[in-house]
Tab-separated table of C-alpha atoms in Angstrom:
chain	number	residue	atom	x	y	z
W	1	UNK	CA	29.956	-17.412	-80.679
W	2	UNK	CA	29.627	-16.574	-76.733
W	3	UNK	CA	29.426	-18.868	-74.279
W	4	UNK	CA	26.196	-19.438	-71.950
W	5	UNK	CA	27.569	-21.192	-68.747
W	6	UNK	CA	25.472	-23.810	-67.249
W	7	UNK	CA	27.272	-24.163	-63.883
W	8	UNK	CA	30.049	-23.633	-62.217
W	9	UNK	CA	32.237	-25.375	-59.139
W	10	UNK	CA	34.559	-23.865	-56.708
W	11	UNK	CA	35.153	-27.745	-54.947
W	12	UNK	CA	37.823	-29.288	-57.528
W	13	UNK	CA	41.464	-29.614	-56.764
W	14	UNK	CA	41.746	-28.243	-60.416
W	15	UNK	CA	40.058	-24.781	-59.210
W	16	UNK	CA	37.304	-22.945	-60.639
W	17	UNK	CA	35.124	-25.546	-62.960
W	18	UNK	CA	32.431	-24.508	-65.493
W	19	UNK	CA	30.430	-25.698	-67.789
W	20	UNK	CA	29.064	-23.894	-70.626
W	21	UNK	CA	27.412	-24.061	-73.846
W	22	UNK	CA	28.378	-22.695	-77.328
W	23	UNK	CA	26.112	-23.157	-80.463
W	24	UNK	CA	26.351	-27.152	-80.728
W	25	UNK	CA	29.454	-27.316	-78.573
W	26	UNK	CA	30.144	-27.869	-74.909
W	27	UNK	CA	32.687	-26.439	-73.182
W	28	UNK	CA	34.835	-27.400	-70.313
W	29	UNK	CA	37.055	-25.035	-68.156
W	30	UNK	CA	39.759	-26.190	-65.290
W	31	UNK	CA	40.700	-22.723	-63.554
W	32	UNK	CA	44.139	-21.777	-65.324
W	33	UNK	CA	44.398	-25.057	-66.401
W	34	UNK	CA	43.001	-25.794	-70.186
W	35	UNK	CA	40.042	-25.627	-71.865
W	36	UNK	CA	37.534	-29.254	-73.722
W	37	UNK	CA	35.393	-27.929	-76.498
W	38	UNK	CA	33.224	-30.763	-77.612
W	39	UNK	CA	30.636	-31.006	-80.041
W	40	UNK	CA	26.845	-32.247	-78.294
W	41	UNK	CA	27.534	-35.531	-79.934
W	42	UNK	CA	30.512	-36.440	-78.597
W	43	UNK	CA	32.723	-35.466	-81.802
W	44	UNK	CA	35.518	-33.244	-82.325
W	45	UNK	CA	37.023	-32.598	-79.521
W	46	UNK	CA	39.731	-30.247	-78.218
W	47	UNK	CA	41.467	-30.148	-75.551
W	48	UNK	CA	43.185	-26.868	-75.157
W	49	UNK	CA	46.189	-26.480	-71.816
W	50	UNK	CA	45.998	-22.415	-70.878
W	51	UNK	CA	49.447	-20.807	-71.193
W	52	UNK	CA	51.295	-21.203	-68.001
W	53	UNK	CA	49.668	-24.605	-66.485
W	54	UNK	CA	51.721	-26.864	-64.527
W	55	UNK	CA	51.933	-30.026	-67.049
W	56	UNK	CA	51.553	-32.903	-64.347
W	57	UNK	CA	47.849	-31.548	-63.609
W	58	UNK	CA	46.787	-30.685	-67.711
W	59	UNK	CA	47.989	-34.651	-67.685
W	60	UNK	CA	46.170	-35.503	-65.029
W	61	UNK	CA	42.815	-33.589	-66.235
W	62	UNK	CA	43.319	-34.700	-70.080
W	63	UNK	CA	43.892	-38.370	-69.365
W	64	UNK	CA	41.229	-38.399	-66.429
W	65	UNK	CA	37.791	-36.201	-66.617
W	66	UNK	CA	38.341	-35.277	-70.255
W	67	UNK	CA	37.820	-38.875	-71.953
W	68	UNK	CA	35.064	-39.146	-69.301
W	69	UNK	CA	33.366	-36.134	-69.664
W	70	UNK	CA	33.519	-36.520	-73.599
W	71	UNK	CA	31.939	-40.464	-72.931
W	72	UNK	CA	29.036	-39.200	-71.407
W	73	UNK	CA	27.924	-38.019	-74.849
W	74	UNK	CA	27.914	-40.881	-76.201
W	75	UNK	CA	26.153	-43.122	-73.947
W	76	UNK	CA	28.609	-43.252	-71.591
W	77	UNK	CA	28.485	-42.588	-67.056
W	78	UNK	CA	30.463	-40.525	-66.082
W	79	UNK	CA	31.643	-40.768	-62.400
W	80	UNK	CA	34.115	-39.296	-60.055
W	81	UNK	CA	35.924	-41.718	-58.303
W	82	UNK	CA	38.659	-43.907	-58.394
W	83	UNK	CA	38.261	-47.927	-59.927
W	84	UNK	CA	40.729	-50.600	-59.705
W	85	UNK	CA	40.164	-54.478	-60.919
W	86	UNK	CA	41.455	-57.982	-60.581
W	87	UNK	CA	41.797	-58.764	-64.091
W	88	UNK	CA	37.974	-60.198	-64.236
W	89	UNK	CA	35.876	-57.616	-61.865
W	90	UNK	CA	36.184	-53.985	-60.996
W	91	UNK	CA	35.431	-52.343	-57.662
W	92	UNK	CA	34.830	-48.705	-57.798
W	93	UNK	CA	34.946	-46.250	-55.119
W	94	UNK	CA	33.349	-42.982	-54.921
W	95	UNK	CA	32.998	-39.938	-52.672
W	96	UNK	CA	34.078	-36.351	-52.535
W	97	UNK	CA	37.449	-34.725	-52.626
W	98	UNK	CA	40.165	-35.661	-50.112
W	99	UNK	CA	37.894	-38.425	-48.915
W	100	UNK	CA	41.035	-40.869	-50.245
W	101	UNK	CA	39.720	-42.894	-53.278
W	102	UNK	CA	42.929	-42.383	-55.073
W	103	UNK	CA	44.578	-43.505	-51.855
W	104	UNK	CA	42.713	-46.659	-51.184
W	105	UNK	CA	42.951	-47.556	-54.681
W	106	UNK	CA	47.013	-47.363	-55.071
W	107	UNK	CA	46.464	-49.560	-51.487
W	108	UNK	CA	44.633	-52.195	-53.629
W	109	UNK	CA	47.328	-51.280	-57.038
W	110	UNK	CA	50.161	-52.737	-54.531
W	111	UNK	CA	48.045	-55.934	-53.674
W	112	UNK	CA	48.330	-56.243	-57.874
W	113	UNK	CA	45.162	-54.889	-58.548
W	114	UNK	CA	45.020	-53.067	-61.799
W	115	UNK	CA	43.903	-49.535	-62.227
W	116	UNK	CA	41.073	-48.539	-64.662
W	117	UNK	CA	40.145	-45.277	-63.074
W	118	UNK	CA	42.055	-42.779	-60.412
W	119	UNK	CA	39.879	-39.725	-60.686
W	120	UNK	CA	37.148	-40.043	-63.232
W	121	UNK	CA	35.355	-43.918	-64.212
W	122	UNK	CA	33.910	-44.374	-66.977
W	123	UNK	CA	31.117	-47.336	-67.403
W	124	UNK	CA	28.959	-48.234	-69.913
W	125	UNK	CA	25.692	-50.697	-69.876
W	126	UNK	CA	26.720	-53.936	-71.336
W	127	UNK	CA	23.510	-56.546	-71.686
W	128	UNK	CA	22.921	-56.599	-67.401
W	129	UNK	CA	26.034	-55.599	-66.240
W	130	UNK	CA	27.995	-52.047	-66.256
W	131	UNK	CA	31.265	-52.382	-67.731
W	132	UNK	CA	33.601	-50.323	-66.241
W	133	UNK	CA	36.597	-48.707	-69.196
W	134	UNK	CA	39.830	-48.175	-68.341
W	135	UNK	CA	41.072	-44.839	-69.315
W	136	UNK	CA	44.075	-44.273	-66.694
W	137	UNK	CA	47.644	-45.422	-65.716
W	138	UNK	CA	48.746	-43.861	-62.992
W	139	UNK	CA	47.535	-43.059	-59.014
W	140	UNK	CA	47.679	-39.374	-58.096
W	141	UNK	CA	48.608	-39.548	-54.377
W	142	UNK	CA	49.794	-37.274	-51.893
W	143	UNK	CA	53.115	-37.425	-49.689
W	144	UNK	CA	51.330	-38.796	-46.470
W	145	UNK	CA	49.707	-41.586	-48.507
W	146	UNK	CA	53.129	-42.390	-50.442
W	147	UNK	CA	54.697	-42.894	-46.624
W	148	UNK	CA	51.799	-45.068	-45.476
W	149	UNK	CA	51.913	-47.441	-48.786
W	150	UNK	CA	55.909	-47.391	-48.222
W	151	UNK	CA	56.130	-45.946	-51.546
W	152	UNK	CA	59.490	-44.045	-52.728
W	153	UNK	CA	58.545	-40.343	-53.492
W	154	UNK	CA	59.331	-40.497	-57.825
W	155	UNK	CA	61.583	-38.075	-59.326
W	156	UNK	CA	59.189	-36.066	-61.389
W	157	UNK	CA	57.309	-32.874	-60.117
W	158	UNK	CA	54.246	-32.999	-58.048
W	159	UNK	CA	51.478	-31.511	-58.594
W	160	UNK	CA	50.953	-27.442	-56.811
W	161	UNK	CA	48.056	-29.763	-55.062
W	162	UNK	CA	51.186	-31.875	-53.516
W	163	UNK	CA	49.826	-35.158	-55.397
W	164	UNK	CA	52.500	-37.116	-56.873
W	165	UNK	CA	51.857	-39.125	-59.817
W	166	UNK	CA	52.984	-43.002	-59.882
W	167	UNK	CA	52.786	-45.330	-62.496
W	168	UNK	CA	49.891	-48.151	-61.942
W	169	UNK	CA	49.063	-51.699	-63.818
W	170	UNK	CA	46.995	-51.266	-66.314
W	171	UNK	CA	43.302	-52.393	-66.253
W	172	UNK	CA	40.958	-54.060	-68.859
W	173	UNK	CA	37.606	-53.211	-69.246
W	174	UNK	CA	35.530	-55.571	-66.438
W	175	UNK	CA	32.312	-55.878	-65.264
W	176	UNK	CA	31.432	-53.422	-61.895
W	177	UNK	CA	30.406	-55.606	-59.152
W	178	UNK	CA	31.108	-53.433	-55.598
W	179	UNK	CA	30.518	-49.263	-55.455
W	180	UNK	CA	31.984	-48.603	-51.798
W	181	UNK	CA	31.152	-44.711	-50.923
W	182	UNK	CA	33.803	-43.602	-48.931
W	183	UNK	CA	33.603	-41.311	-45.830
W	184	UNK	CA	36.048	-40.616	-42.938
W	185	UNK	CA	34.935	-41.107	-39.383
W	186	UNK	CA	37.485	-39.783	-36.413
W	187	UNK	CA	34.767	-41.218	-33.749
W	188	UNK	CA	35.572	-44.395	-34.510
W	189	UNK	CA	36.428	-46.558	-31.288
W	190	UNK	CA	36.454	-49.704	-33.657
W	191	UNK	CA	38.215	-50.338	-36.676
W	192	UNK	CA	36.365	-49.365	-40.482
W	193	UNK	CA	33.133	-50.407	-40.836
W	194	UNK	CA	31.873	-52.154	-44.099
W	195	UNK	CA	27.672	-51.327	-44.669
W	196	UNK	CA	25.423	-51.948	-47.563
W	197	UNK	CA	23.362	-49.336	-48.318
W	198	UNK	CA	20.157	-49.425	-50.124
W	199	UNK	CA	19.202	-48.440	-53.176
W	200	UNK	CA	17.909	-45.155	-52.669
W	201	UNK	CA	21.018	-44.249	-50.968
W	202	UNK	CA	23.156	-45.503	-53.078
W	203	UNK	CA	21.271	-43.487	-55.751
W	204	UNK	CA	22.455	-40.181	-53.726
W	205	UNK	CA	25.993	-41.010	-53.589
W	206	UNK	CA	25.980	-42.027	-57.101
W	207	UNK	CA	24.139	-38.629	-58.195
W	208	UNK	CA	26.347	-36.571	-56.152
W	209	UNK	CA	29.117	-38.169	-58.004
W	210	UNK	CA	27.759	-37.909	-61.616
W	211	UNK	CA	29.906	-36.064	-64.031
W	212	UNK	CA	27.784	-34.881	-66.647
W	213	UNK	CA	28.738	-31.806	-69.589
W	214	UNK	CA	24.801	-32.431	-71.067
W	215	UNK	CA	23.331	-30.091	-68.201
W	216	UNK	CA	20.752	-28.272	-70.491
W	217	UNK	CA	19.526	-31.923	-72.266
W	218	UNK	CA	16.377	-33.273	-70.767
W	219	UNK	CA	16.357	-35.814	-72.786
W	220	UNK	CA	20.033	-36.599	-71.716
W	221	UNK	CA	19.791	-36.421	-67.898
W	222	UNK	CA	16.340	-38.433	-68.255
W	223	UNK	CA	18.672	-41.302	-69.235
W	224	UNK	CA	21.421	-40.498	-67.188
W	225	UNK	CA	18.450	-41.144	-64.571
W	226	UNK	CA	17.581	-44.596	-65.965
W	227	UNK	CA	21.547	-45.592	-65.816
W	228	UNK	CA	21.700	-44.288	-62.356
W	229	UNK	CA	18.937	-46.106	-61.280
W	230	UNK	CA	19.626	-49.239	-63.128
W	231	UNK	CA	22.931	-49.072	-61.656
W	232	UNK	CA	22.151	-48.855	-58.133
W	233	UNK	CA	19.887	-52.003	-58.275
W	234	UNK	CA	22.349	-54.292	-59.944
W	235	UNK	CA	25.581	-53.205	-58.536
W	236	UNK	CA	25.958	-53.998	-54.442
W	237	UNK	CA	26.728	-50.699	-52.892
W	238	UNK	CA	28.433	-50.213	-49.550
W	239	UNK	CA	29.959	-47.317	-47.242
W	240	UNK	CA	32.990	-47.353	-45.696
W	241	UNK	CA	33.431	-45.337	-42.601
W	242	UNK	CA	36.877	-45.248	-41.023
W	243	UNK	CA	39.563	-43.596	-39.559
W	244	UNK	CA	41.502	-40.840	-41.270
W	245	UNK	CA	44.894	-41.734	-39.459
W	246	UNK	CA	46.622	-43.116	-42.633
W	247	UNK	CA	48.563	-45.725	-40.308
W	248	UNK	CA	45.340	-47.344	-39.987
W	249	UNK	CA	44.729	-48.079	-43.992
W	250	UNK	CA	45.562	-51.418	-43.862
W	251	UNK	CA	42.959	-52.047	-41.916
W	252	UNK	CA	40.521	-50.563	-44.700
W	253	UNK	CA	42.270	-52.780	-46.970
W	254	UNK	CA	41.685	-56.018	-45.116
W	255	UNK	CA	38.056	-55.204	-44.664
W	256	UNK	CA	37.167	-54.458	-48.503
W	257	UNK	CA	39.766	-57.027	-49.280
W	258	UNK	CA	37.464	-59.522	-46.964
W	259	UNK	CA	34.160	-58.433	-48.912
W	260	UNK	CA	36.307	-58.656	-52.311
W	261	UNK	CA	36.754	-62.060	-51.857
W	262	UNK	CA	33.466	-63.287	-50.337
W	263	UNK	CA	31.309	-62.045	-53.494
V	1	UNK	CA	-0.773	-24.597	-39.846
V	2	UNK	CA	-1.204	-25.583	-43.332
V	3	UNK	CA	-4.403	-25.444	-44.989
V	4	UNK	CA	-5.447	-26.689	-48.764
V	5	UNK	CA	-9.262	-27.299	-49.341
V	6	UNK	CA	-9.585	-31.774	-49.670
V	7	UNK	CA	-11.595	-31.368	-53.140
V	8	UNK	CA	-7.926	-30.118	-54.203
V	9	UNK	CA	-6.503	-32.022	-56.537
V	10	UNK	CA	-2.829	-32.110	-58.773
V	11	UNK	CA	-1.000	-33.584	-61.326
V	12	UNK	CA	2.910	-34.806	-62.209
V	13	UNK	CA	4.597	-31.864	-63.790
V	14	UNK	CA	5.426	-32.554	-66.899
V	15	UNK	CA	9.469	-31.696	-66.396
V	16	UNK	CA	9.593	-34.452	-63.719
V	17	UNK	CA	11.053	-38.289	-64.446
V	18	UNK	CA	10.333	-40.957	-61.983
V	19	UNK	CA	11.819	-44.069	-61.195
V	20	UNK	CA	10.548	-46.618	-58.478
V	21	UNK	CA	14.008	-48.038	-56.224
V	22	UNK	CA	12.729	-50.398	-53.913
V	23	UNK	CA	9.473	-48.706	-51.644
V	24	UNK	CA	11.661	-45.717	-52.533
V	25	UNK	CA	10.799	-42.941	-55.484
V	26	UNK	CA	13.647	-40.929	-57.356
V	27	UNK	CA	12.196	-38.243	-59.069
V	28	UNK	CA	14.150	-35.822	-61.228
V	29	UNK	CA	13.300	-32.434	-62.559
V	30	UNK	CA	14.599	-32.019	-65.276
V	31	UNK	CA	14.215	-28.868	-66.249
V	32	UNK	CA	16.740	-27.911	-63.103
V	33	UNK	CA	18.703	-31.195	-63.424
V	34	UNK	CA	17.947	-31.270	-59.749
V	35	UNK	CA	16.931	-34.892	-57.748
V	36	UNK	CA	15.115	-35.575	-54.852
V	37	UNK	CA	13.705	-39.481	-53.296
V	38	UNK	CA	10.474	-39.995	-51.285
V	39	UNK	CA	10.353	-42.432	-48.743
V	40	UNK	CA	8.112	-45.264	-49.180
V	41	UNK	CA	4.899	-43.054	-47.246
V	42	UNK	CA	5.942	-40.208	-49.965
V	43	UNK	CA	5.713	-42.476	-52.511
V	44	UNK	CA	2.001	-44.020	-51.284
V	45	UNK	CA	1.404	-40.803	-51.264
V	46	UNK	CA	2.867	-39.523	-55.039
V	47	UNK	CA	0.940	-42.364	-56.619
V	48	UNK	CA	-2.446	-41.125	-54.935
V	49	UNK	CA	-1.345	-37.828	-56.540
V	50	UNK	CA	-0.842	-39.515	-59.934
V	51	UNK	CA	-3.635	-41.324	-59.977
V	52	UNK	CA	-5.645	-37.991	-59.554
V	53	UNK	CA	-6.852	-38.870	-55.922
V	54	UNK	CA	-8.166	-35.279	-53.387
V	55	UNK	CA	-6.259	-34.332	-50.583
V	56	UNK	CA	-9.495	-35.511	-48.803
V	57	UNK	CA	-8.749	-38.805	-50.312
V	58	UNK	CA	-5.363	-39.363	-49.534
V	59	UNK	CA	-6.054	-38.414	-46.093
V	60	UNK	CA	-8.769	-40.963	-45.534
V	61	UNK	CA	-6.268	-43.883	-47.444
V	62	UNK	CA	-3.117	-42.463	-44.664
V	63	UNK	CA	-5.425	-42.847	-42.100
V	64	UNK	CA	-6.072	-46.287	-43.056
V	65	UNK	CA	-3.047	-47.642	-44.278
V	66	UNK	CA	-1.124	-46.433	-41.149
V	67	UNK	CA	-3.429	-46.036	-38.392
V	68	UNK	CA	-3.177	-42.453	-38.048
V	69	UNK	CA	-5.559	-39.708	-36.571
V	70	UNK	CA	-6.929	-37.588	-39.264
V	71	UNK	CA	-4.983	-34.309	-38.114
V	72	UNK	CA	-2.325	-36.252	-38.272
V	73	UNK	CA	-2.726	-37.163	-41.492
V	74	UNK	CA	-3.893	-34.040	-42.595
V	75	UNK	CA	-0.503	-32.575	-41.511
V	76	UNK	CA	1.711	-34.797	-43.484
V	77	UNK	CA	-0.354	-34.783	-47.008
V	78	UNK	CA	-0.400	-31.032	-46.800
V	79	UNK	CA	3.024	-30.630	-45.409
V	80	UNK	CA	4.378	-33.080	-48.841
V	81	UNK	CA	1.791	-31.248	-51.292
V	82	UNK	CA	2.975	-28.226	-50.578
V	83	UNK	CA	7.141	-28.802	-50.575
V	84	UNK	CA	6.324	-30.478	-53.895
V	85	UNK	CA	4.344	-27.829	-54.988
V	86	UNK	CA	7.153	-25.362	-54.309
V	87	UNK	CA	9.692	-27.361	-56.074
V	88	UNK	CA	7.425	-27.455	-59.298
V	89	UNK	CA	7.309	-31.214	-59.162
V	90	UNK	CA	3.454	-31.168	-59.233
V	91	UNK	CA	0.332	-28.288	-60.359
V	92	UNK	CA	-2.953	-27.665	-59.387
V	93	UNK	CA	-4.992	-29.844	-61.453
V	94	UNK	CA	-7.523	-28.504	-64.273
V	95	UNK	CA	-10.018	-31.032	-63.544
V	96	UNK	CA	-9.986	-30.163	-59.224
């Protein structure tokens, strides 16, 4: 049966994305990476690595967007970002490539924070909170960001991207109780600056960032509406604006660590 | 200058979801998958639509609710009617 693609994105670090449709089944493609094929409801999926992909990213897609992706059909948000938690709470931080979630995130992983989410999170309404579900083990960072968390370069391959995988603490699934949008800001005189944002911005970061296979559903992106919604009024929201100079992510740390603790 | 007759009157397309945030209105069509927020005038302004008021109407309601002269007014209805009109998110209604 052919496929009818729905869209198609040139911005991941994975290459070409598209989304398609086949009869009942959706399909996924990374570039020259692999290949989902998932059935509307969720079931039988495959996940299919294209002959000649580097391993460390068909890990990296299979054990982050795929379970996501797959999640949003049944019930599931899907959003790209990275998540890390305390052991009771989870704060999640979103924003477009290269604007250093995965970074930030391994910052918090050697403060012992526990990872439940380096590229793709995963929540899930549970009575008025979102519960955030741990899917992945291990930060994808890249060399500058190893050097400014002091971290020894590990033996295995990086990715062609120049990401090198290390292994995190795992998380358990927690409650969501920060989103922090993340955005750099060479201008700065001061150090990073901690905002809230309302609502209705909130809602645009969080759309922006909403992975979704269902694109042809109404009835599906009607609901992913009512999540998104839902979960910009419950969950405070905040942007972080700071400097890109890596040297200079401690001082990130301190101020979401600051917030962290005051909630 | 934009021009649409104040006996004019529209309705919600039926491929648009709404959901209130605050003063704020998210509205997604649906058929396109695409979003888009109104500030809280918009919104004022998308309920009057809604509830099936003219243009002539919500003119005379901005012009009391904000203290506005009626070109003014005039301007910023048509100027909304018509971007929403072009994304599909409302019709012309039957019943204008």
């Amino acid at each position: 049966m052919s496929i009818v693609w729905l869209a198609e994105s040139s911005l991941s670090r994975a290459g070409r994305v598209r989304v398609g449709r086949s009869g009942r089944y959706y399909i996924a493609e990374w570039g020259k990476i692999a290949r989902l094929s998932v059935c509307e409801d969720g079931s039988a999926a495959s996940f299919t690595p294209l002959p000649g992909a580097d391993p460390t990213l068909v890990d990296k897609v299979e054990t982050g967007v795929v379970p996501v992706l797959v999640g949003t059909l049944r019930g599931q948000l899907g959003l790209h970002g990275a998540c890390v938690g305390d052991g009771a709470d989870a704060i999640a931080f979103l924003g477009d490539s290269t604007s250093g979630k995965s970074t930030l995130a391994a910052a918090f992983g050697q403060l012992g924070f526990s990872l439940l989410a380096d590229d793709a999170i995963a929540v899930k309404p549970q009575g008025t909170m979102w519960q955030v579900l741990p899917h992945e083990t291990r930060h994808f960072v890249d060399r500058a960001a190893l050097l400014a968390l002091e971290l020894a370069a590990p033996q295995q391959a990086s990715t062609p991207n120049g990401k090198a995988s290390i292994p995190a603490l795992k998380g358990t699934p927690s409650p969501l109780r920060a989103i922090i949008s993340l955005a750099f800001d060479d201008a700065l005189t001061t150090g990073p600056g901690l905002r809230p944002v309302a609502p209705v911005e909130a809602m645009g970061v969080l759309v922006r960032q909403a992975i979704r296979l269902a694109l042809d559903d109404a009835r599906r992106l009607r609901t992913e509406m009512d999540h998104l919604t839902d979960l910009c009024t419950s969950v405070p929201a905040f942007e972080l604006r700071r400097p890109r100079d890596l040297g200079r992510l401690v001082e990130s740390v301190r101020v979401v660590s600051t917030l962290w603790r005051g909630r | 200058m934009i021009r649409i007759h104040p006996e004019a009157r529209f309705r919600i397309a039926t491929n648009v979801h709404v959901r209130r945030l605050e003063a704020d209105l998210v509205l997604l069509d649906f058929a396109r998958g695409e979003y888009y927020a109104l500030d809280a005038i918009g919104a004022e302004l998308w309920d009057d639509i809604a509830r099936g008021a003219s243009i002539g109407e919500m003119v005379a309601a901005l012009v009391v609710r904000y203290d506005v002269p009626e070109a003014t007014a005039t301007r910023d209805a048509a100027a909304l009617v018509m971007e929403l009109l072009e994304r599909s998110l409302i019709e012309p209604s039957p019943h204008a």
